[in-house]
XYZ file of C-alpha atoms in Angstrom:
567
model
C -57.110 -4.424 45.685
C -54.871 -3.551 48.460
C -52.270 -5.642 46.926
C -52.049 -3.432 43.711
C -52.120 -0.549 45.288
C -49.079 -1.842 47.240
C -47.666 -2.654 44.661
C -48.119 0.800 42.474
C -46.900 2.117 45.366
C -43.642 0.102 45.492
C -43.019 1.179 41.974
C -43.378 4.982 42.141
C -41.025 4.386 44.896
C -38.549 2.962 42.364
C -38.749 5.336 39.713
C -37.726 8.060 42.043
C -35.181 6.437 42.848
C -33.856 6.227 39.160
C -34.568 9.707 38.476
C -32.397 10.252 41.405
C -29.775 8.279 39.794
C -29.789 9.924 36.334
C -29.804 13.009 38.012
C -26.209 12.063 39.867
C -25.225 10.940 36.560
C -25.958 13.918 34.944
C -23.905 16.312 37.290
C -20.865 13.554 36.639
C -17.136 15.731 35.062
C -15.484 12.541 34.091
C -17.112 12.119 30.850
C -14.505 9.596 29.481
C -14.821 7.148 32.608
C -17.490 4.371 32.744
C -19.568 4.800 35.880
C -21.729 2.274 37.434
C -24.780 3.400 39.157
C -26.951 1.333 41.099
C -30.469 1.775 41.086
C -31.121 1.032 44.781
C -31.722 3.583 47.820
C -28.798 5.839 49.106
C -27.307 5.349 51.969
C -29.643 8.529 53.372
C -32.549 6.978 51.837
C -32.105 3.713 53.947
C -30.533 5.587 57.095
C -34.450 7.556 56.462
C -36.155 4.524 56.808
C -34.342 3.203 59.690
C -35.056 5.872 61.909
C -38.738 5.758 60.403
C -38.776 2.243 61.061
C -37.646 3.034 64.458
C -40.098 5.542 65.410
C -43.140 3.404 64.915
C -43.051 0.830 67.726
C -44.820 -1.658 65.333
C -44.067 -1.801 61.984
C -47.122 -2.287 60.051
C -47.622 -4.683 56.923
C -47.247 -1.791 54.734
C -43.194 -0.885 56.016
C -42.573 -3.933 55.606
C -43.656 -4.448 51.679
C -41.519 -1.622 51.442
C -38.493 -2.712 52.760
C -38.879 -5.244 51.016
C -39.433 -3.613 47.101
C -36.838 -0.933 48.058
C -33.657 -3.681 48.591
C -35.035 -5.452 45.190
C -33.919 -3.704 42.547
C -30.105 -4.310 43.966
C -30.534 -7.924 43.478
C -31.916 -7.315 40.280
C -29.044 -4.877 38.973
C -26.385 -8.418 39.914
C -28.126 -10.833 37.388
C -28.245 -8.140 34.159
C -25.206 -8.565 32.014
C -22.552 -6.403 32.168
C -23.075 -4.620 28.461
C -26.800 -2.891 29.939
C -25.544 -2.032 33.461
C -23.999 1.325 32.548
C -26.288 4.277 30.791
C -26.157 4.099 27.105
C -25.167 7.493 26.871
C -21.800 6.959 28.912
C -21.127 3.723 27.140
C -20.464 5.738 23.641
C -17.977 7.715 25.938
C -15.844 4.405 26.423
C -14.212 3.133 23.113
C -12.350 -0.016 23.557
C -9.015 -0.401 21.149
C -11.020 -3.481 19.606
C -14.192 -0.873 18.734
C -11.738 1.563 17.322
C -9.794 -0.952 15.313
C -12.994 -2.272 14.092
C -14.614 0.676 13.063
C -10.913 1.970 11.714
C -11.403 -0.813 8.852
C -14.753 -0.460 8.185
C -14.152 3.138 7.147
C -10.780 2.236 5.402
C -13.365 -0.585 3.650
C -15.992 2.241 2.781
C -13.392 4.392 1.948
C -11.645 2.341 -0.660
C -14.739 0.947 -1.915
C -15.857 4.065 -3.415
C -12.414 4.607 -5.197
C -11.474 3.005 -8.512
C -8.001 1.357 -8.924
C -6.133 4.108 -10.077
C -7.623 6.666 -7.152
C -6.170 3.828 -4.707
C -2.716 4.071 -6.206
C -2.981 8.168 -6.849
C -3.599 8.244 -2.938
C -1.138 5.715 -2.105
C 1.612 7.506 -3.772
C 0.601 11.088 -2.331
C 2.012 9.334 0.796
C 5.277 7.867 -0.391
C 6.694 10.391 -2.601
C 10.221 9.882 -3.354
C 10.533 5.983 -1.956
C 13.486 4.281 -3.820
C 12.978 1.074 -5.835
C 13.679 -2.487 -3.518
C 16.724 -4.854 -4.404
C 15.708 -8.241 -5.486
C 15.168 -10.593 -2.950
C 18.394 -12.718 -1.897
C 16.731 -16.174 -3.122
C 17.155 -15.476 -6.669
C 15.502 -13.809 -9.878
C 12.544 -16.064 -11.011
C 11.517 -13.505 -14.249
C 13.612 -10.790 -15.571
C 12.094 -9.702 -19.318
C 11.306 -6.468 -21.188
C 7.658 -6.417 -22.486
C 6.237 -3.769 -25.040
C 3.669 -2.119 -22.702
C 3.727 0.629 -20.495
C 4.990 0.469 -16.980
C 1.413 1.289 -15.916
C -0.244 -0.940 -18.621
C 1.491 -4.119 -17.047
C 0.556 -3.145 -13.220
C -3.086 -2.990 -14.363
C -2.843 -6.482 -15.833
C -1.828 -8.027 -13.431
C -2.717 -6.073 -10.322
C -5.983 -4.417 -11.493
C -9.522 -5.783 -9.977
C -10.470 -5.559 -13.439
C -8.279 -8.238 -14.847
C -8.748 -11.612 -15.220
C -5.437 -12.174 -15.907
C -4.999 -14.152 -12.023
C -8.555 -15.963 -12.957
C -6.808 -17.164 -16.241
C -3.303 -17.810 -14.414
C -5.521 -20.409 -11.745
C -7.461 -22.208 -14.513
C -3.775 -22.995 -16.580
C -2.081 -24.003 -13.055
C -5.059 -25.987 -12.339
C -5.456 -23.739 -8.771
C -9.147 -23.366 -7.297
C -11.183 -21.787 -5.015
C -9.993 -18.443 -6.457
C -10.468 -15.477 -3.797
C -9.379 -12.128 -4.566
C -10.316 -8.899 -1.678
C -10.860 -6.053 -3.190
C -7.673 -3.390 -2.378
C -8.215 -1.113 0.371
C -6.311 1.759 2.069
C -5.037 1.023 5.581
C -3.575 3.544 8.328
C -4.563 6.530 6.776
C -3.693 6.283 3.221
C 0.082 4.384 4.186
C -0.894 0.899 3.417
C -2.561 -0.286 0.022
C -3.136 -4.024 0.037
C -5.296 -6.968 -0.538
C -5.471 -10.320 0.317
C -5.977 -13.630 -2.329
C -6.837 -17.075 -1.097
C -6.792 -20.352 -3.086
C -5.985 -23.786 -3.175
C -3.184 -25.185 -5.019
C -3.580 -28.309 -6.998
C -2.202 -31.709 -5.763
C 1.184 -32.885 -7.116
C 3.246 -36.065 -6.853
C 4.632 -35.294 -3.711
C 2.367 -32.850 -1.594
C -1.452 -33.162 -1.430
C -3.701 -30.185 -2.676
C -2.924 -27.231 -0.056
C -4.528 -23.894 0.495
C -2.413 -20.662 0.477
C -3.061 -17.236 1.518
C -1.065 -14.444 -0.148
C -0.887 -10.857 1.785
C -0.112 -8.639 -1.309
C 1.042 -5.067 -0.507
C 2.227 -1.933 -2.657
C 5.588 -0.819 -2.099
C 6.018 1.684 -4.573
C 4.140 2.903 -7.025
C 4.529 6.406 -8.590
C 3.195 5.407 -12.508
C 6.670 4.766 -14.170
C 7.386 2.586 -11.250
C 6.107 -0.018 -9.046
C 6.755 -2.846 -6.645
C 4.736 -5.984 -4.822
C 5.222 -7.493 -2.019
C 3.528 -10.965 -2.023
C 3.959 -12.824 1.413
C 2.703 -16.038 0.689
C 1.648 -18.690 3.545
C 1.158 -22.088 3.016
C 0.610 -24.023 6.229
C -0.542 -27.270 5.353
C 2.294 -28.366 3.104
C 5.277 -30.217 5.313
C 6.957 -27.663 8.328
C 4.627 -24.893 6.748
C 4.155 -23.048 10.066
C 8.365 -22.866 10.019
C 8.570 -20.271 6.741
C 6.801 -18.070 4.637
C 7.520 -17.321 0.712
C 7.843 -13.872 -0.159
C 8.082 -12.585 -4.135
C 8.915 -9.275 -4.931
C 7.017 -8.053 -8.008
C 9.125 -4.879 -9.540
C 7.916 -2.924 -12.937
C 10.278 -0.294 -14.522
C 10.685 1.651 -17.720
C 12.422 -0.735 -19.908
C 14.796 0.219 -22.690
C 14.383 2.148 -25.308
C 12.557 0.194 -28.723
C 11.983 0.806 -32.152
C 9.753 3.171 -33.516
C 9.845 4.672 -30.181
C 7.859 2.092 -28.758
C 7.576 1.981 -25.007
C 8.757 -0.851 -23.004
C 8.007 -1.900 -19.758
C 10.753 -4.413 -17.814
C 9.392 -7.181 -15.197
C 11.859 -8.105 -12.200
C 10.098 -10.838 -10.079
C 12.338 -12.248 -7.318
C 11.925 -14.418 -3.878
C 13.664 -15.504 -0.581
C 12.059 -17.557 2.378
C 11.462 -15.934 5.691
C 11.491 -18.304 8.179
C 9.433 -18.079 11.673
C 11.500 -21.221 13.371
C 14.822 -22.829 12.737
C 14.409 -26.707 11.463
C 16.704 -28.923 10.303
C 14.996 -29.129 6.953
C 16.121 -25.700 6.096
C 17.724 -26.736 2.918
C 15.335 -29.689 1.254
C 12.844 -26.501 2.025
C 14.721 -24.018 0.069
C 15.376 -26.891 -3.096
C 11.238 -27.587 -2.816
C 10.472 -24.450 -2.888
C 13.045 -23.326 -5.485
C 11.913 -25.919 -7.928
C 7.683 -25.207 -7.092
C 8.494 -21.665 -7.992
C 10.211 -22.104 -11.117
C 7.613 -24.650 -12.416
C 4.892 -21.715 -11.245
C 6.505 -18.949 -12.734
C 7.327 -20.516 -16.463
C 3.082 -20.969 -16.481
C 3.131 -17.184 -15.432
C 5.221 -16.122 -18.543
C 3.622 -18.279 -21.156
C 0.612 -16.886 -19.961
C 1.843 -13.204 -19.893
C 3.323 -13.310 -22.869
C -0.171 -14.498 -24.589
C -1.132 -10.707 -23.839
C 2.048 -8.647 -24.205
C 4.715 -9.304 -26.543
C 8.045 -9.887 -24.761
C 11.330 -7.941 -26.184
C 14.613 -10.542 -26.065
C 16.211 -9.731 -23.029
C 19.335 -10.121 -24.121
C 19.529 -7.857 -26.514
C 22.748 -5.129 -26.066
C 20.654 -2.497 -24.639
C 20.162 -4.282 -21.735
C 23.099 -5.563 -21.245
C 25.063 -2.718 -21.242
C 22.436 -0.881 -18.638
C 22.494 -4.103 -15.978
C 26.467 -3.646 -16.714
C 26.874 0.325 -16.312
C 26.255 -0.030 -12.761
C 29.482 -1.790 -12.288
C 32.255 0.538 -11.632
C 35.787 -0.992 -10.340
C 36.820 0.807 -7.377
C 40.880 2.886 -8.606
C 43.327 2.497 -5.516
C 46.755 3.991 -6.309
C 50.109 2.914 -5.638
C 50.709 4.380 -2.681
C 47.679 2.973 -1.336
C 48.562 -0.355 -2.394
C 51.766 -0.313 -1.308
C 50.241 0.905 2.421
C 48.182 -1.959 2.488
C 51.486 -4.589 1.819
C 54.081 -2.726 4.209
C 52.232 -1.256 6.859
C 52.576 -3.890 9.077
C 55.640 -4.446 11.554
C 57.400 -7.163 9.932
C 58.848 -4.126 7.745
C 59.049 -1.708 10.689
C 60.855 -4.249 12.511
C 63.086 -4.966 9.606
C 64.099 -0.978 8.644
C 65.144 -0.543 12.008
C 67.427 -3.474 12.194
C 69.034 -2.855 9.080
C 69.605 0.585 9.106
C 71.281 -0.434 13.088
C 73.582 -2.495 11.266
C 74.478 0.075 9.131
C 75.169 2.151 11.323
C 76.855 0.060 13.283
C 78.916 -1.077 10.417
C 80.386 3.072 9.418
C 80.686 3.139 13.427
C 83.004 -0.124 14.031
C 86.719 -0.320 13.058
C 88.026 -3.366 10.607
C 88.325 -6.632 12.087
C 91.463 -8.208 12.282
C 91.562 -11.766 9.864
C 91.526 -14.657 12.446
C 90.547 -18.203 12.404
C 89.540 -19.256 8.849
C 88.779 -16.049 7.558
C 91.053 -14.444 4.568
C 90.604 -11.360 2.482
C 87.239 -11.215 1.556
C 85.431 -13.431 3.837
C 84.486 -11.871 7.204
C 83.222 -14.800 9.231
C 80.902 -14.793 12.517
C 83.592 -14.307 15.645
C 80.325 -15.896 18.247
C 77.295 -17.823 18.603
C 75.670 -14.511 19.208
C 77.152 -13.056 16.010
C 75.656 -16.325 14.043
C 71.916 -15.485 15.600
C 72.003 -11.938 14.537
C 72.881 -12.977 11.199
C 70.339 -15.397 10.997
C 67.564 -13.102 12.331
C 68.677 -10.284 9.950
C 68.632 -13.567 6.581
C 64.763 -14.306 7.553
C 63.913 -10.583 8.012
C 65.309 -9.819 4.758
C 63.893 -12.763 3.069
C 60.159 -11.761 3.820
C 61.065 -8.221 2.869
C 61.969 -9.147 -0.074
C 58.459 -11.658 -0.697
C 56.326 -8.335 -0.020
C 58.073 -6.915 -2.809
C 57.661 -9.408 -4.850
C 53.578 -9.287 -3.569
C 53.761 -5.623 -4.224
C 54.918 -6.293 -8.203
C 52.720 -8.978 -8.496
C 49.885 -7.435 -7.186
C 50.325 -3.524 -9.366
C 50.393 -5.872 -12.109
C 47.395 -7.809 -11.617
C 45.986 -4.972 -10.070
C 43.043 -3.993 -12.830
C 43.388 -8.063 -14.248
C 41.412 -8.863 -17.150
C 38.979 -6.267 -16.568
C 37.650 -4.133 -19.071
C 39.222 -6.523 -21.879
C 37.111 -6.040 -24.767
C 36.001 -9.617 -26.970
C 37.060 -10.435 -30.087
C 35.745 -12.432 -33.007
C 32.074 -13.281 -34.304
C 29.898 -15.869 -32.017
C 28.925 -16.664 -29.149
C 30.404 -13.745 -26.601
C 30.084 -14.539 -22.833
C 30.049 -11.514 -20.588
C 30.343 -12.068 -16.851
C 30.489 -9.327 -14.039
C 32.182 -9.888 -10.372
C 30.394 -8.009 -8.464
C 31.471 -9.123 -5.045
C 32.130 -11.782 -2.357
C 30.804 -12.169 0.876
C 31.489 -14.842 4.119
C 35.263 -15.673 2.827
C 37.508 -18.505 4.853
C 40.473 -16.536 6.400
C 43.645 -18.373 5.702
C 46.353 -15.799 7.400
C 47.241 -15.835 11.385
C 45.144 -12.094 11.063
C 42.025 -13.332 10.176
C 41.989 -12.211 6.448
C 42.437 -13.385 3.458
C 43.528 -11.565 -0.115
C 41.473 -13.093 -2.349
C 40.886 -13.384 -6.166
C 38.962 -15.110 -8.941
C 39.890 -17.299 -12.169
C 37.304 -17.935 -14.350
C 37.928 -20.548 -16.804
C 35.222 -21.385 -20.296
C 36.112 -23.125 -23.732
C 39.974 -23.249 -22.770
C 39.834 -19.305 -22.082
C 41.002 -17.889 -18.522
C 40.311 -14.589 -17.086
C 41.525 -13.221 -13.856
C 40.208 -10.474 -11.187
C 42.371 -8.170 -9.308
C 43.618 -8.891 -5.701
C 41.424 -7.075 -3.070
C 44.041 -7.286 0.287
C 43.094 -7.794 3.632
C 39.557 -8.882 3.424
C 36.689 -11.564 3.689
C 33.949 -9.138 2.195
C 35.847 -8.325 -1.088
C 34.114 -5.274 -3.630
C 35.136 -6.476 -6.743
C 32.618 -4.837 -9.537
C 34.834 -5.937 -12.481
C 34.100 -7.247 -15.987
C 35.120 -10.091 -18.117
C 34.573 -10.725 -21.462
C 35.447 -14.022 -22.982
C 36.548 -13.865 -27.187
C 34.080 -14.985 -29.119
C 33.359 -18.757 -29.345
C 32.226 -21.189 -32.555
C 30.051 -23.314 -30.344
C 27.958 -21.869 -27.161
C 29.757 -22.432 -23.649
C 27.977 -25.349 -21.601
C 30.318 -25.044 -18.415
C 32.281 -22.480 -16.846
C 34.707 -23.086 -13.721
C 35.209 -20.234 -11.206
C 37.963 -20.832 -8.836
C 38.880 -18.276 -5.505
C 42.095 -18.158 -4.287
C 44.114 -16.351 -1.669
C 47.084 -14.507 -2.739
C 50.528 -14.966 -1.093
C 52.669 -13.711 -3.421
C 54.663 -15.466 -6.926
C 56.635 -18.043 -4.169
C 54.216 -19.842 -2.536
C 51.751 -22.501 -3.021
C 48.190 -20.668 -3.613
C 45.701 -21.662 -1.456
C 41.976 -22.358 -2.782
C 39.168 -20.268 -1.223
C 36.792 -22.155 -3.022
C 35.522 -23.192 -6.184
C 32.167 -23.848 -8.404
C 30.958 -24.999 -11.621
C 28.106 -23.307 -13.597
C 26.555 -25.475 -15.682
C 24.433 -22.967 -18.333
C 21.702 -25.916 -19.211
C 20.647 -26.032 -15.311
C 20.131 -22.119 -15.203
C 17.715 -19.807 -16.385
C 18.634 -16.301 -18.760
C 17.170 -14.321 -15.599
C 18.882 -16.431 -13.009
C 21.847 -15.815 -14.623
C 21.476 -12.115 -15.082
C 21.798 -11.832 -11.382
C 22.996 -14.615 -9.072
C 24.676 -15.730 -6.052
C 26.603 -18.721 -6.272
C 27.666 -20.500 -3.069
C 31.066 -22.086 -3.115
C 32.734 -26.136 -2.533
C 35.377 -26.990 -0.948
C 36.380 -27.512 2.895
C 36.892 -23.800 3.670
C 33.816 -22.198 2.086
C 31.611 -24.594 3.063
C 32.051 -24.239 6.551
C 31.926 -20.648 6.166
C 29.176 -20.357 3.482
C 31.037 -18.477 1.010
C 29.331 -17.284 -1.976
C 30.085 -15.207 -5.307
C 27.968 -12.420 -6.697
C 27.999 -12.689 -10.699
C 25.536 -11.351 -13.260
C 26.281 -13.393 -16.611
C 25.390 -12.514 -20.219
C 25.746 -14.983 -23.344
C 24.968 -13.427 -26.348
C 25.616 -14.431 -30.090
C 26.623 -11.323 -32.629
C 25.419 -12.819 -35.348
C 21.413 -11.975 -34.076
C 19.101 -12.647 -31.627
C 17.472 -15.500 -33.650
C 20.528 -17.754 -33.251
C 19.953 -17.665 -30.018
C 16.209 -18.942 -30.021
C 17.265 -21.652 -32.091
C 19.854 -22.891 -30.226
C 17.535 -22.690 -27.322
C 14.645 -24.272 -29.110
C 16.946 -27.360 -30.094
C 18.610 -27.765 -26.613
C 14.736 -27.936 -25.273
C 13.877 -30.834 -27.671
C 17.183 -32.483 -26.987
C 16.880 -32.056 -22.831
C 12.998 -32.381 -22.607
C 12.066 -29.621 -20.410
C 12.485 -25.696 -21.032
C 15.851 -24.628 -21.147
């Protein structure tokens, strides 16, 4: 009995000394700082007992239970885990960046949960009001077609939660484990995007791998839109070096019959990658080739529930074309960039010294072997001058010839309309980038010669450059039977004398490339020079047939049975 009453004792003790502690707690003005407050005696309390302890000459029993309950709860408050040592109320003060983060997605979750697909893109738009439309990706245009839908029509079917259109796409491909997030709103409204896991099927040469695709709106203002897919794929070989990104872009498309609306689908891709390896290029061929094989499932399939518009047709053309505008330079610019230089300084001063030397000077007597007529060097010094002023007035005279030759070629074949019924082959220079400099200034004046069916059409000279701005067009006349190869040469210019020097050169074979790889492409160059520096050509290249559309898709129809594969 005297032991419980000890004991209750102890206890009553202990609870004052928490009230004591909620009561500092209370009176605390740093609301946003965590404080730790232990539960045992204050230093006052203990420096109490001391002196009570010291007053009684023999400390009884009791003083000593107490001692020993009082010094307790201290050893307790070390072995409770750190998340119940503070007050509950100050630890919803305290907000790690982890909590916030965490509770930041769980209302963006909530938030886009309750909104239907087209609320999602309403409110994503609100935010990104006058964004411009993205280029196409620098590894090359995978789809480029007009379908009769709306622009908005096409982003629901294949963007929509609603559609089955990706649950259709992974049973033809042969894809599984098929998981598609639900799009949500991130960072207030700035971010729309989702996330789709799957795994692709096994082929001949990788095993069955799983990719994760982080799909994000770009744009998206209901005549417009664009998605970004950035698709990783770690198990297939040097997967952790690169990720695959595809650029999904849907416009108005050209104007139709009957006024029917059209919508017109871009896709595009490059490779991003994380860390250099030496395997950069048997990458970019593997994944080139995947992607194609992918994306030809992804139009038959599109096309069962949208009827595709030919491409091709003159419409189009002439819109991808009216953005290509030659850039005028007059004469006198022209003729700046071929005799500014000091060679021609140099060579004005001289002569018109001479000349003036010449009014200045009296006649020479006829000495030696001279006679009327023939004023001959009187010294070495005489013969060097006379030499010096010969080469100075030869390359003087090979910029003028440049100058000719270049006014002349200035606009080239550009803006030559084709003649005749057939096949008509259209192709736009749009520019060059990463060209060899063959001059002792580190330029080059380049130029382009394209060459199909015996036919040869030429681009102007751009001076002084290894970044040329062409933007020209060239059409070839009409031909019986449709081109199979064309041969683009680059040269540098050095005037009608001299031996011209090759820049580079390329084939195009038309079997080996698609109508939307073609409508858009860069070409990289052979040859010694532009292989070292990696020179490439931008074209886009048309082939059309006057006499109808339907030639065409029989001619492509019989070059697919005859080749094997889809042409």
């Amino acid at each position: 009995e005297e032991t419980a009453t000890l004991a209750h004792w102890a206890s009553d003790d202990f609870a004052s000394s928490s009230d004591k502690s909620s009561e500092l707690r209370k009176g605390s003005s740093l609301p946003n700082i965590p404080i730790e407050l232990s539960t045992s005696p204050s230093r006052s309390d203990e420096a109490e007992i001391t002196r009570e302890d010291k007053s009684n000459a023999a400390p009884s029993f009791v003083n000593r239970l107490h001692q020993i309950f009082s010094v307790k709860p201290k050893d307790t408050e070390a072995s409770v885990p750190p998340l119940f040592k503070h007050d509950r109320g100050l630890d919803t003060l305290e907000e790690t960046p982890l909590t916030s983060s965490q509770h930041s997605n769980e209302q963006d979750l909530e938030t886009s949960a309750n909104m239907s697909f087209d609320e999602l893109l309403k409110s994503f738009a609100s935010k990104h009001e006058g964004n411009d439309m993205p280029g196409n990706l620098s590894g090359g245009v995978l789809i480029d077609q007009v379908y009769a839908v709306a622009p908005s029509d096409l982003n629901t079917l294949l963007f929509s939660p609603t559609s089955d259109f990706l649950q259709s796409l992974a049973k033809m491909q042969g894809t599984t484990g098929l998981d598609i997030q639900q799009w949500r709103l991130e960072n207030d409204g700035e971010i729309l995007k989702r996330v789709v896991t799957y795994t692709k099927a096994a082929t001949k040469l990788v095993k069955a791998v799983k990719a994760t695709e982080d799909v994000a709106y770009l744009k998206a203002d209901g005549d417009m839109y664009a998605v970004l897919a950035d698709v990783s794929t770690p198990e297939v070989p040097f997967g952790n070096n690169f990720r695959v990104e595809i650029l999904t872009c849907i416009m108005p498309g050209p104007e139709l019959r009957d006024d029917e609306i059209s919508s017109r689908l871009v896709i595009s891709w490059r490779l991003n990658f994380m860390q250099s390896t030496m395997m950069k290029g048997m990458i970019e061929n593997g994944a080139k080739q995947g992607l194609k094989d992918n994306f030809n499932q992804f139009s038959e399939l599109l096309a069962q529930n949208v009827r595709p518009v030919d491409a091709k047709d003159t419409t189009t053309n002439n819109e991808s074309l009216s953005s290509v505008q030659p850039e005028t330079e007059s004469d006198w610019k022209l003729a700046f960039r071929i005799f500014g230089n000091f060679t021609v300084l140099s060579s004005v001063i001289a002569f018109i010294y001479v000349f003036a030397h010449i009014i200045l000077a009296s006649p020479s007597i006829i000495q030696g072997l001279e006679f009327p007529g023939l004023d001959l060097p009187d010294s070495v010094g005489e013969v060097v001058v006379c030499g010096v002023l010969v080469l100075q007035g030869q390359r003087v005279l090979n910029m003028i010839a440049r100058f000719v030759q270049a006014r002349r070629q200035r606009g080239g074949d550009h803006g030559v309309k084709a003649k005749g019924d057939g096949w008509l082959l259209t192709v736009a220079l749009i520019d060059g980038t990463n060209l060899s400099a063959t001059k002792s200034s580190g330029y080059s004046d380049p130029y382009v010669v394209f060459t199909c069916n015996g036919q040869t059409k030429t681009s102007s000279i751009k001076f002084h450059t290894l970044e040329p701005q062409w933007n020209e067009i060239f059409e070839f006349d009409a031909m019986e039977d449709p081109p199979s190869v064309m041969e683009i040469n680059v040269y540098d210019f050095d005037g009608p004398f001299d031996e011209v020097a090759s820049l580079g050169h390329v084939e195009v074979n038309f079997l080996k490339y698609s109508i939307p790889e073609l409508a858009d492409i860069w070409i990289p160059l052979k040859g010694k020079l532009a292989q070292a520096c990696q020179s490439k050509l931008h074209l886009r290249i048309f082939l059309n047939n006057s006499r109808g559309t339907e030639v065409v898709k029989d001619y492509l129809d019989r070059m697919e049975k005859e080749v094997g594969r889809k042409v």
